[in-house]
CSV table of C-alpha atoms in Angstrom, one decimal:
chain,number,residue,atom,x,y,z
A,1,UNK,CA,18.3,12.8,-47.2
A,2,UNK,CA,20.0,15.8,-44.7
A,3,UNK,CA,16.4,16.6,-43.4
A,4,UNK,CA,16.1,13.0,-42.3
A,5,UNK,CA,19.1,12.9,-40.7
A,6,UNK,CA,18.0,15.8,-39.1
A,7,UNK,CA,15.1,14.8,-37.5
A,8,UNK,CA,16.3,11.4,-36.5
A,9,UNK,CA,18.3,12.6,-33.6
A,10,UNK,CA,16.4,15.1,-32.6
A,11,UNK,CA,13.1,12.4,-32.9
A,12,UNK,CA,14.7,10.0,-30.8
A,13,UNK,CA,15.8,12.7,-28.5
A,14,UNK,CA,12.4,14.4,-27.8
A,15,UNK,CA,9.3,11.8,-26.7
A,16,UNK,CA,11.0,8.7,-25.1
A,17,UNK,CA,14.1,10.4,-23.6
A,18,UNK,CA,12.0,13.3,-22.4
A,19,UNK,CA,12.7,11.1,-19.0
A,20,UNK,CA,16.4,12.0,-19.6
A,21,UNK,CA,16.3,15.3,-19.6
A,22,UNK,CA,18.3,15.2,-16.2
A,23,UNK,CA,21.0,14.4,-18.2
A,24,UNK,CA,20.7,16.6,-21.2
A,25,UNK,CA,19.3,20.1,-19.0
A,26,UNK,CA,19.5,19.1,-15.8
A,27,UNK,CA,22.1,18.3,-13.1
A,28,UNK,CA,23.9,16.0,-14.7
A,29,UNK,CA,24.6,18.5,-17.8
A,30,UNK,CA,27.2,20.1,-18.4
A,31,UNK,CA,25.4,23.4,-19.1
A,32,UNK,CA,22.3,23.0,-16.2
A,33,UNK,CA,20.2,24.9,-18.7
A,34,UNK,CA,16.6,23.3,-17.3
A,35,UNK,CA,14.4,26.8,-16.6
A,36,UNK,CA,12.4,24.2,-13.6
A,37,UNK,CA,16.3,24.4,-11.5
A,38,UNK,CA,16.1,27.6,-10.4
A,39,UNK,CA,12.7,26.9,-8.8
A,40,UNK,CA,13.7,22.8,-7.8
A,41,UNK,CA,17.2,23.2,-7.2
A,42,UNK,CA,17.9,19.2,-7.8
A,43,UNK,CA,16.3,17.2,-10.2
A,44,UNK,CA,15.5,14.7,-7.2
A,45,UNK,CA,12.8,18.0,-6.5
A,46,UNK,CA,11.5,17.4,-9.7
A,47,UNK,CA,8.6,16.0,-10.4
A,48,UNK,CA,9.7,14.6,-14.2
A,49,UNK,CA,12.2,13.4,-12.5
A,50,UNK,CA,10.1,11.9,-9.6
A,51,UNK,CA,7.6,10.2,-11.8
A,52,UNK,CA,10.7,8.9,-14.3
A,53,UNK,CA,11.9,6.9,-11.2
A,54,UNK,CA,8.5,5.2,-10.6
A,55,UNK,CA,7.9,4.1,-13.9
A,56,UNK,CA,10.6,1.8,-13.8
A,57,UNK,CA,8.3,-0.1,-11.5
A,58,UNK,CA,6.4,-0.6,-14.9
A,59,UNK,CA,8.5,-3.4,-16.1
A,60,UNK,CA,7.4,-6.7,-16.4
A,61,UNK,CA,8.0,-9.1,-13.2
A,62,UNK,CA,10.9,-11.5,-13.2
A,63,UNK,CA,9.8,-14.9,-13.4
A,64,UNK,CA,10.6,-15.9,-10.4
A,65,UNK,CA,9.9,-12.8,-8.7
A,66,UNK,CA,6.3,-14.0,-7.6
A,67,UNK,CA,7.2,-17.2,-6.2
A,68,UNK,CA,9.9,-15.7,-4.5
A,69,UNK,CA,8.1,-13.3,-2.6
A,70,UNK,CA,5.2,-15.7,-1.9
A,71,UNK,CA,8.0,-17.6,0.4
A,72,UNK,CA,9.0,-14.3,1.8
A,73,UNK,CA,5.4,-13.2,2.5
A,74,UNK,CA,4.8,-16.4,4.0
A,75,UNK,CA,7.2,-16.2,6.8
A,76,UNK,CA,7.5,-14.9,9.7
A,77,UNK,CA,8.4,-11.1,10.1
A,78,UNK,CA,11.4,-10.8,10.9
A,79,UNK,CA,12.2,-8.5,13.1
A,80,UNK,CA,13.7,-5.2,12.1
A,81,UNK,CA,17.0,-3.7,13.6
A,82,UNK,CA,15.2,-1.1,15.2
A,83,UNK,CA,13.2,-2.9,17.2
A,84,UNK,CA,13.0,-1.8,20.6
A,85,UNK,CA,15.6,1.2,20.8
A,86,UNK,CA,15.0,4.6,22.3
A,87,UNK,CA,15.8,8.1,20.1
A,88,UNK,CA,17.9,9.7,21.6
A,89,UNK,CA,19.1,13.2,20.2
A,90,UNK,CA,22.9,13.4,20.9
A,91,UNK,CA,24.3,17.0,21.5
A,92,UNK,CA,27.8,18.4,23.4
A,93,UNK,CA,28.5,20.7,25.9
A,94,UNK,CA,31.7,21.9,25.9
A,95,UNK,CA,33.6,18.9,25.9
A,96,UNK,CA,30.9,16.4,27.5
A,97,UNK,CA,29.2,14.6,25.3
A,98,UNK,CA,25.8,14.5,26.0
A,99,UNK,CA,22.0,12.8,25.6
A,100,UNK,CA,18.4,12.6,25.9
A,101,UNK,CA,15.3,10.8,25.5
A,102,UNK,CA,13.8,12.8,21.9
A,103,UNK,CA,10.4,12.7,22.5
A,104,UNK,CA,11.4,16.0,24.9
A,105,UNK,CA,13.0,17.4,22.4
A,106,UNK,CA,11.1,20.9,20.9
A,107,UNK,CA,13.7,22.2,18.9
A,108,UNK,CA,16.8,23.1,17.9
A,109,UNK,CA,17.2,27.2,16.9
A,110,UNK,CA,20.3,29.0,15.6
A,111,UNK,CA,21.6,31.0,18.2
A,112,UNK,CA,22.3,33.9,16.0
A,113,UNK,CA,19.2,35.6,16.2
A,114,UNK,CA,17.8,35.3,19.6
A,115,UNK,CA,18.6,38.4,22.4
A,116,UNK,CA,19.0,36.8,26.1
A,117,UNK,CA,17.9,39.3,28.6
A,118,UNK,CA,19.5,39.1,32.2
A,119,UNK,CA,16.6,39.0,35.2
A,120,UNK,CA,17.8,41.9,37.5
A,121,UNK,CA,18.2,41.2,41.0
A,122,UNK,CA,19.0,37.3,40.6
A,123,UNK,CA,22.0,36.0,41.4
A,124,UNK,CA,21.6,32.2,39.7
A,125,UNK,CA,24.5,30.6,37.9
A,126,UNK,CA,22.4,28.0,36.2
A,127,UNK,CA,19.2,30.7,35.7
A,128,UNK,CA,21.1,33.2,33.6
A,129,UNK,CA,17.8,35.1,31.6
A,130,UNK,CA,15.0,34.7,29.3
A,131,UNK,CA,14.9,34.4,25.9
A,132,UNK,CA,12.2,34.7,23.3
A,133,UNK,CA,11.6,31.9,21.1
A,134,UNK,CA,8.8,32.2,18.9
A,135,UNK,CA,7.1,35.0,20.2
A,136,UNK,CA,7.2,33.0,23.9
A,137,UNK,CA,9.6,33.9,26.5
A,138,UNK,CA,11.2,30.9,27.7
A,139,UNK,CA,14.0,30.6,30.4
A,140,UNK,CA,17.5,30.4,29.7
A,141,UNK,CA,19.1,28.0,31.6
A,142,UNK,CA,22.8,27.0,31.2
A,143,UNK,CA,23.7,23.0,31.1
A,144,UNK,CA,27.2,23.8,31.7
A,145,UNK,CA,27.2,24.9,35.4
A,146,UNK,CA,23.9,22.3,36.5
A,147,UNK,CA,26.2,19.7,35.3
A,148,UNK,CA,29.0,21.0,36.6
A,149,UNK,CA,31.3,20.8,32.9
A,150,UNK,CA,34.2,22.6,32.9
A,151,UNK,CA,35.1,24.7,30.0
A,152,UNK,CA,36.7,22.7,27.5
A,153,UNK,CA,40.1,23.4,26.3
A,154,UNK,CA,42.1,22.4,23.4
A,155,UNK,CA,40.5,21.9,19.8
A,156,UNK,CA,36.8,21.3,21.0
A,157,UNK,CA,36.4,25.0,22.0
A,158,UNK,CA,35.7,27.6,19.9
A,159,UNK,CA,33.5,25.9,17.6
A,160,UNK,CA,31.0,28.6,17.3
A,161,UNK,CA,29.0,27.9,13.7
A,162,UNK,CA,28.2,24.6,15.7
A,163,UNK,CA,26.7,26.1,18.4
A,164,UNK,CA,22.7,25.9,18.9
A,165,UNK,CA,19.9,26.5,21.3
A,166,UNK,CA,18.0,23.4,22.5
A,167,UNK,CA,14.5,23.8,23.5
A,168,UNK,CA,13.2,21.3,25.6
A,169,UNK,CA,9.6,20.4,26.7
A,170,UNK,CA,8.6,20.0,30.3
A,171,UNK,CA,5.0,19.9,31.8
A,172,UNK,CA,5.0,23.2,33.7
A,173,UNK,CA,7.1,25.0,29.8
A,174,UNK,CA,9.7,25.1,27.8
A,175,UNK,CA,13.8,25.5,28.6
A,176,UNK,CA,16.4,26.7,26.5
A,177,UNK,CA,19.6,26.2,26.7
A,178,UNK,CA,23.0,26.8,24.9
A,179,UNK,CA,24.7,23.5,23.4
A,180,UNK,CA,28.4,23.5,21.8
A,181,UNK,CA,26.9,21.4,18.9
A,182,UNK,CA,24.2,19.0,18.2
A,183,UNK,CA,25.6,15.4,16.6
A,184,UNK,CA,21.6,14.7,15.7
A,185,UNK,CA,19.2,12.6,16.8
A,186,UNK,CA,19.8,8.6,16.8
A,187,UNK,CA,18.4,4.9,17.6
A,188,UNK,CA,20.3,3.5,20.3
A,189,UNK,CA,19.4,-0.1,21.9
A,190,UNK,CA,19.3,0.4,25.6
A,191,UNK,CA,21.3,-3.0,25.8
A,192,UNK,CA,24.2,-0.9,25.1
A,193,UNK,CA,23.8,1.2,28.5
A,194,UNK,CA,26.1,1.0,30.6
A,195,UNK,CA,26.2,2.2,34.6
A,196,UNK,CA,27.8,5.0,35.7
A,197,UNK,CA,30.6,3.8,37.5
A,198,UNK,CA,30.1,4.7,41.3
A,199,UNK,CA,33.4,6.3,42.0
A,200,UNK,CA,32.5,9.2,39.2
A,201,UNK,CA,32.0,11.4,42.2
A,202,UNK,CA,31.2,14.9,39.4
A,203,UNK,CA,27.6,16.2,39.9
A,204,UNK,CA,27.1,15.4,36.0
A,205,UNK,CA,27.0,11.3,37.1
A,206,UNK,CA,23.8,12.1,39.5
A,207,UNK,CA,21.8,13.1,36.3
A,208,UNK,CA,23.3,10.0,34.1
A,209,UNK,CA,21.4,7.1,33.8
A,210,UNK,CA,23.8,5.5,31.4
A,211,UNK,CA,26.9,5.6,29.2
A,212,UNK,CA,26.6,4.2,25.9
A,213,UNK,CA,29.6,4.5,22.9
A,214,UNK,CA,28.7,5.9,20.2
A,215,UNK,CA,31.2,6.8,17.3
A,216,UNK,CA,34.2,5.9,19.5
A,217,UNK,CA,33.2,8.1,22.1
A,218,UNK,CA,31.3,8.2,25.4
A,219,UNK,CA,27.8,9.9,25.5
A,220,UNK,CA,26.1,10.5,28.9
A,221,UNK,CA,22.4,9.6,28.4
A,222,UNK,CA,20.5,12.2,30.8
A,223,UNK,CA,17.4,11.6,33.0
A,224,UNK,CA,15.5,14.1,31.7
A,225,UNK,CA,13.1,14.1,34.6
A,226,UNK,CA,15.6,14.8,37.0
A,227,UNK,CA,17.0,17.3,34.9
A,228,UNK,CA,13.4,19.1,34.9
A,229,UNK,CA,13.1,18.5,38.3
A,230,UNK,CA,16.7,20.6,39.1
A,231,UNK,CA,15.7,23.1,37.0
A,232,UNK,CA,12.3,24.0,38.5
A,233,UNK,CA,14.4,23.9,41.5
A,234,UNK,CA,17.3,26.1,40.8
A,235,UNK,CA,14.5,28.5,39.4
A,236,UNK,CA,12.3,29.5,42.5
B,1,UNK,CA,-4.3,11.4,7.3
B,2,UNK,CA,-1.8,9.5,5.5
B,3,UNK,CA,-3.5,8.0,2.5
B,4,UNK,CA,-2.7,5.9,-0.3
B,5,UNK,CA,-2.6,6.0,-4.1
B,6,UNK,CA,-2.8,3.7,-6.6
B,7,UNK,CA,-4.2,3.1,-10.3
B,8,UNK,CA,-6.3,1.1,-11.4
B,9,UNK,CA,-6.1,1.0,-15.5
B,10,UNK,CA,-5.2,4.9,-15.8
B,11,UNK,CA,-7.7,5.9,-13.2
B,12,UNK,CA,-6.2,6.9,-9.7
B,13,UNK,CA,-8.1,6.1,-6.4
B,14,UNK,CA,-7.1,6.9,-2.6
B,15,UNK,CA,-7.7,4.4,0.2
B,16,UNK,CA,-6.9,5.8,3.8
B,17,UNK,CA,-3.8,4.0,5.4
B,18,UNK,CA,-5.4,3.8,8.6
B,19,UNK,CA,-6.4,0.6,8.1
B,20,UNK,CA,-3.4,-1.0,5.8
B,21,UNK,CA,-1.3,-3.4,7.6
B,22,UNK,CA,1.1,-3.6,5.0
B,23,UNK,CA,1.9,-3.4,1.1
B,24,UNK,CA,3.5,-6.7,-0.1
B,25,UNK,CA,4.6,-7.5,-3.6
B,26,UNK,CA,2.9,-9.4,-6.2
B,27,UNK,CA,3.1,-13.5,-4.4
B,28,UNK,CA,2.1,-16.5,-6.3
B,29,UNK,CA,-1.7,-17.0,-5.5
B,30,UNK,CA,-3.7,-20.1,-5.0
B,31,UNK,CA,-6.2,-19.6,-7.1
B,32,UNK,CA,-9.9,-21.1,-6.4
B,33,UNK,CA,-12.0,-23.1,-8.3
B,34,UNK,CA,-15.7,-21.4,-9.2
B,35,UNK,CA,-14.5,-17.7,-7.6
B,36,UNK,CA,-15.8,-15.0,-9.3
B,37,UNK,CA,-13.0,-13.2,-11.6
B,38,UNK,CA,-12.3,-10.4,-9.0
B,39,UNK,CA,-11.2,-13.3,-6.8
B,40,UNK,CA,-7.3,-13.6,-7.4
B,41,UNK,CA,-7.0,-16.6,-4.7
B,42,UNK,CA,-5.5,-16.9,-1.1
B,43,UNK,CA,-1.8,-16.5,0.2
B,44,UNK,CA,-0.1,-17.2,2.6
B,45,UNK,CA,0.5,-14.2,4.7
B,46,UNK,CA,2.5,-14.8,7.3
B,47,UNK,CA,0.8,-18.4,8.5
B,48,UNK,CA,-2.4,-16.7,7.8
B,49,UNK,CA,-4.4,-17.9,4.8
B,50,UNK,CA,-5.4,-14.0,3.9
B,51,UNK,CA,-7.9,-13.7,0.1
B,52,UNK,CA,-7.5,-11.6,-2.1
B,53,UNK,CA,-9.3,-9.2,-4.6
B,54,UNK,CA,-8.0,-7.8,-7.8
B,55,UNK,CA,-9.6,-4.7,-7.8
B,56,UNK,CA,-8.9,-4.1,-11.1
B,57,UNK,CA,-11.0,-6.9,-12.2
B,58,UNK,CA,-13.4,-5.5,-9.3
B,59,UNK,CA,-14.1,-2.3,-10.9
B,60,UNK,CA,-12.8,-2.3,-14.7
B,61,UNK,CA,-13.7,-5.7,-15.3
B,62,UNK,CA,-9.8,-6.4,-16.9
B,63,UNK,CA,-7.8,-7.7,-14.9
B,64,UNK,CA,-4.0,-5.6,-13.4
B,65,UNK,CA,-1.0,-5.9,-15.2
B,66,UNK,CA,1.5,-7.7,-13.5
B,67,UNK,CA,4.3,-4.8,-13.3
B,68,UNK,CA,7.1,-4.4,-10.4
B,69,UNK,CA,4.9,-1.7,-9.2
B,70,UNK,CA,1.2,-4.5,-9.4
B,71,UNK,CA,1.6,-4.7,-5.2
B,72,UNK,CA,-0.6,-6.6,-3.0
B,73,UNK,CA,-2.2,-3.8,-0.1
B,74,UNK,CA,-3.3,-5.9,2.6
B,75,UNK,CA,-6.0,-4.0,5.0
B,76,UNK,CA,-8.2,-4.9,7.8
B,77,UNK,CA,-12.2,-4.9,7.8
B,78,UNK,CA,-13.8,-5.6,11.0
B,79,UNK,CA,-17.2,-6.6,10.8
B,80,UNK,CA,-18.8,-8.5,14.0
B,81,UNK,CA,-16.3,-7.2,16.3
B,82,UNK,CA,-13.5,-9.7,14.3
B,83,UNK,CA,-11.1,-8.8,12.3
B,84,UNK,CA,-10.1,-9.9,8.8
B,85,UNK,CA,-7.3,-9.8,6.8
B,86,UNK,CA,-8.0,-9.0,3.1
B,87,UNK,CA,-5.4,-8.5,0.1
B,88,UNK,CA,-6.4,-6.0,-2.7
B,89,UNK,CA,-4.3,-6.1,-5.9
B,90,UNK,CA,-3.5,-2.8,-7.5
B,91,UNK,CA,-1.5,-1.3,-10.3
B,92,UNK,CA,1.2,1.6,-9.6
B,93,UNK,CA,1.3,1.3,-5.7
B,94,UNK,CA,3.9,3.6,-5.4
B,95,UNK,CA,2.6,7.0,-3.4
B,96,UNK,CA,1.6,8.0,0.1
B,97,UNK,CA,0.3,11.9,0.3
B,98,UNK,CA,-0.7,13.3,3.7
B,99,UNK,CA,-4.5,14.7,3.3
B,100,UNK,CA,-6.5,16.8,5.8
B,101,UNK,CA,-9.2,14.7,7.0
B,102,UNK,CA,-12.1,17.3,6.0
B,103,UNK,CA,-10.4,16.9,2.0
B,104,UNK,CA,-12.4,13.8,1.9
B,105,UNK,CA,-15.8,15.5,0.4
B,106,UNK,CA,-18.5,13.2,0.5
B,107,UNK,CA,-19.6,12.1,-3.5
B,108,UNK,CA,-23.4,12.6,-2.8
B,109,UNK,CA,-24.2,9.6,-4.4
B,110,UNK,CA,-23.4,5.7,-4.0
B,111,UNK,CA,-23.7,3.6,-6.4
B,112,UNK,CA,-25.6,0.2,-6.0
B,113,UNK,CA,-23.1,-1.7,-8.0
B,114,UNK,CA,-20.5,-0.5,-6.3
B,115,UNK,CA,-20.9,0.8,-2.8
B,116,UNK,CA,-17.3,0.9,-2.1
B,117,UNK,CA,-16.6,3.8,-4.2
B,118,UNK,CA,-16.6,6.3,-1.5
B,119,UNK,CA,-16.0,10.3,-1.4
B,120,UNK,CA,-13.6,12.2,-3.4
B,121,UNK,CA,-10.1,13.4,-2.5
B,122,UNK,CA,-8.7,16.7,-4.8
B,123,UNK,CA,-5.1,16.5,-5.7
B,124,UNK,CA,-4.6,19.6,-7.7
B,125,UNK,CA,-6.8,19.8,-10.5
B,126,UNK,CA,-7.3,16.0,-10.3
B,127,UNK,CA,-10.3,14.1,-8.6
B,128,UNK,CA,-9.5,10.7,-6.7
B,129,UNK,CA,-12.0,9.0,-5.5
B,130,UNK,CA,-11.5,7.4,-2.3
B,131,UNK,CA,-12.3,3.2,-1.6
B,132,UNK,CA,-13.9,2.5,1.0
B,133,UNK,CA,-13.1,-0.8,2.9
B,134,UNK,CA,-16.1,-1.1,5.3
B,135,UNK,CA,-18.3,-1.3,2.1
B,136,UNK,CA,-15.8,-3.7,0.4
B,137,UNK,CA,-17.1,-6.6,1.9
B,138,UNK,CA,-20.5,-6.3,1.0
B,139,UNK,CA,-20.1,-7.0,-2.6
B,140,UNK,CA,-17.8,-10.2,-2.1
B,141,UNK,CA,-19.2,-13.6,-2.0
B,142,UNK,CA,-15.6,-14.5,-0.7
B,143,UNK,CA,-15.7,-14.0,3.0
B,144,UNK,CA,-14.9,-15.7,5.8
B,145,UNK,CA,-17.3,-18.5,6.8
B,146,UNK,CA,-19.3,-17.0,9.5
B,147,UNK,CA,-20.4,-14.3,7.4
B,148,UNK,CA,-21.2,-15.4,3.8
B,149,UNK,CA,-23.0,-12.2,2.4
B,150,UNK,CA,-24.4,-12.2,-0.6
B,151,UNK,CA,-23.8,-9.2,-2.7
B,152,UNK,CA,-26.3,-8.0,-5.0
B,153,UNK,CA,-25.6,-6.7,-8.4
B,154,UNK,CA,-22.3,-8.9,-8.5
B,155,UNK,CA,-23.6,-11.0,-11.3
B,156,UNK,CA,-24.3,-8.1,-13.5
B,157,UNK,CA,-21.3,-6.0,-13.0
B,158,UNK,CA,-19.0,-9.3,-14.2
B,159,UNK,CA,-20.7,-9.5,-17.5
């Protein structure tokens, strides 16, 4: 009698609910004992757990799941939220909230790393060195003073994990610039733009093409190819 | 190359997505009278009457289980400079993996029966092969009506 009542837990335990052993070893233990987390972290990284999720796509179909789905199938698209907004990746400097078109975007680096050398002999507020990224020296350009933003003040400054480098792509290279924080990269319907209102007399509203809320707050979508086209300027 | 797995019985294969419109689930399917047994019937995708093929039956002879995860892959074939839609049944159609194009290694050998059954993909230690959909075709008697091919073989493989 005690050895089957043994083995009947520990039967019922091992083949079928081997698909549980997120629960017994893994995250969702107390103990976390699984040997596989120190190299998959999560059990989402796990495979056993990846494959555990699909087969419960092997059940049987509802019956009236084909039918269902035959009416679904059989109408039109419909059309999906996303339809026909730009990406935008969303970023602030200093206390302007800022944006442009993603496809530009090369990357975002930690600042942490990366050694800005001063040219000698140049004199540029918006020019202010080179960098290397990668190996590649880039130029340095600052966003604050070709827009014209003033320093912020109050709880928005000194923010410093949050601040990045942005590396944009142009034709002729690559910029880099010094952002306050990136907000991340999102879909935004160009319905929502709005004009710059003509009596916004700061150099910023010359690069705007539109204002669009996002999160409560106004975000200045850029013209990127007027941006490029300043820079290259402010360079020679 | 995106491509995309499925099973058919316990036996993975790999179809590139370059030519997959769209994965739909398991519909209700008209079925027609004197089709072959890999002929599942027609739906109605979209407004377009679209056939479709259970390659289960296609290549194993038995035909898929219907599981949440049986899904309907609807691809294009163009043959004559027009396109066709076509619906192939599959079991476990839950997995995308990017391959580089040169992992598709050519079989070195075709079979008559089955000229669809294209070159081989490796996933690890495993060997997928890969389904060819310009080949498809030309072992359906099913086609649109400009085009009836006959397919050879088609007879014996169903017995």
């Amino acid at each position: 009698m005690t050895p089957r009542a043994e083995t009947k837990p520990a039967a019922s335990a091992a083949p079928g609910n081997i698909a549980e052993c997120w629960q017994r070893i893994g995250v969702w233990s107390a103990e976390k004992s699984c040997p596989t987390l120190q190299a998959v972290i999560h059990c989402r990284n796990c495979e056993v757990f990846i494959q555990s999720g699909r087969r419960l796509l092997d059940q049987e179909l509802p019956q009236t799941y084909r039918n269902e789905w035959a009416g679904i199938m059989a109408s039109e698209k419909e059309e999906d939220e996303l339809f026909q907004t730009v990406s935008l990746v969303l970023f602030r400097v200093e206390a302007e909230w800022l944006a442009l078109r993603t496809q530009i975007l090369s990357e975002v680096i930690d600042p942490q790393p990366l050694k800005r050398h001063s040219l000698p002999h140049r004199k540029n507020r918006i020019l202010t060195g080179i960098i290397n990224v990668r190996g590649e020296i880039q130029l340095c350009v600052s966003f604050k003073d070709l827009l014209g933003i003033e320093q912020a003040s109050g709880k928005e400054t000194g923010q410093a994990p949050y601040q990045r480098m942005m590396v944009i792509n142009s034709d002729d290279g690559k910029w880099v610039f010094p952002v306050s924080e990136i907000i991340g990269i999102y879909r935004i319907h160009p319905a929502t733009f709005q004009n710059v209102p003509v009596t916004v007399a700061k150099a910023q509203s010359t690069f705007t093409k539109g204002i669009f809320k996002w999160d409560g707050r106004y975000v200045a979508f850029l013209d990127d190819e007027l941006l490029i086209y300043s820079l290259t300027r402010s360079v020679q | 190359m995106l491509a995309l797995l499925f099973h058919i019985g316990e036996v993975r294969y790999i179809i590139k997505c370059d030519r997959i419109r769209e994965i739909a689930p398991m519909v209700a399917l008209k079925e027609a009278p004197q089709a072959p047994a890999y002929f599942a019937g027609y739906f109605n995708y979209r407004g377009a009457i679209v056939p479709v093929i259970d390659l289960c039956q296609l290549i194993q002879n038995t035909p898929c289980r219907l599981r949440l995860s049986t899904r309907i892959i609807l691809v294009e074939y163009r043959r004559n400079a027009s396109s066709h839609i076509l619906g192939l049944i599959a079991e476990r159609v839950t997995e995308a993996v990017k391959k580089p194009d040169d992992a598709f290694a050519s079989a070195g050998i075709r079979s008559r029966k089955a000229p669809y059954l294209g070159g081989i993909v490796m996933d690890e230690d495993e060997m997928i092969q890969c389904l060819e959909l310009d080949r498809l075709p030309d072992c359906i008697d099913f086609l649109p009506e400009s085009e009836a091919a006959t397919c050879e073989g088609d007879d014996a493989t169903r017995d």
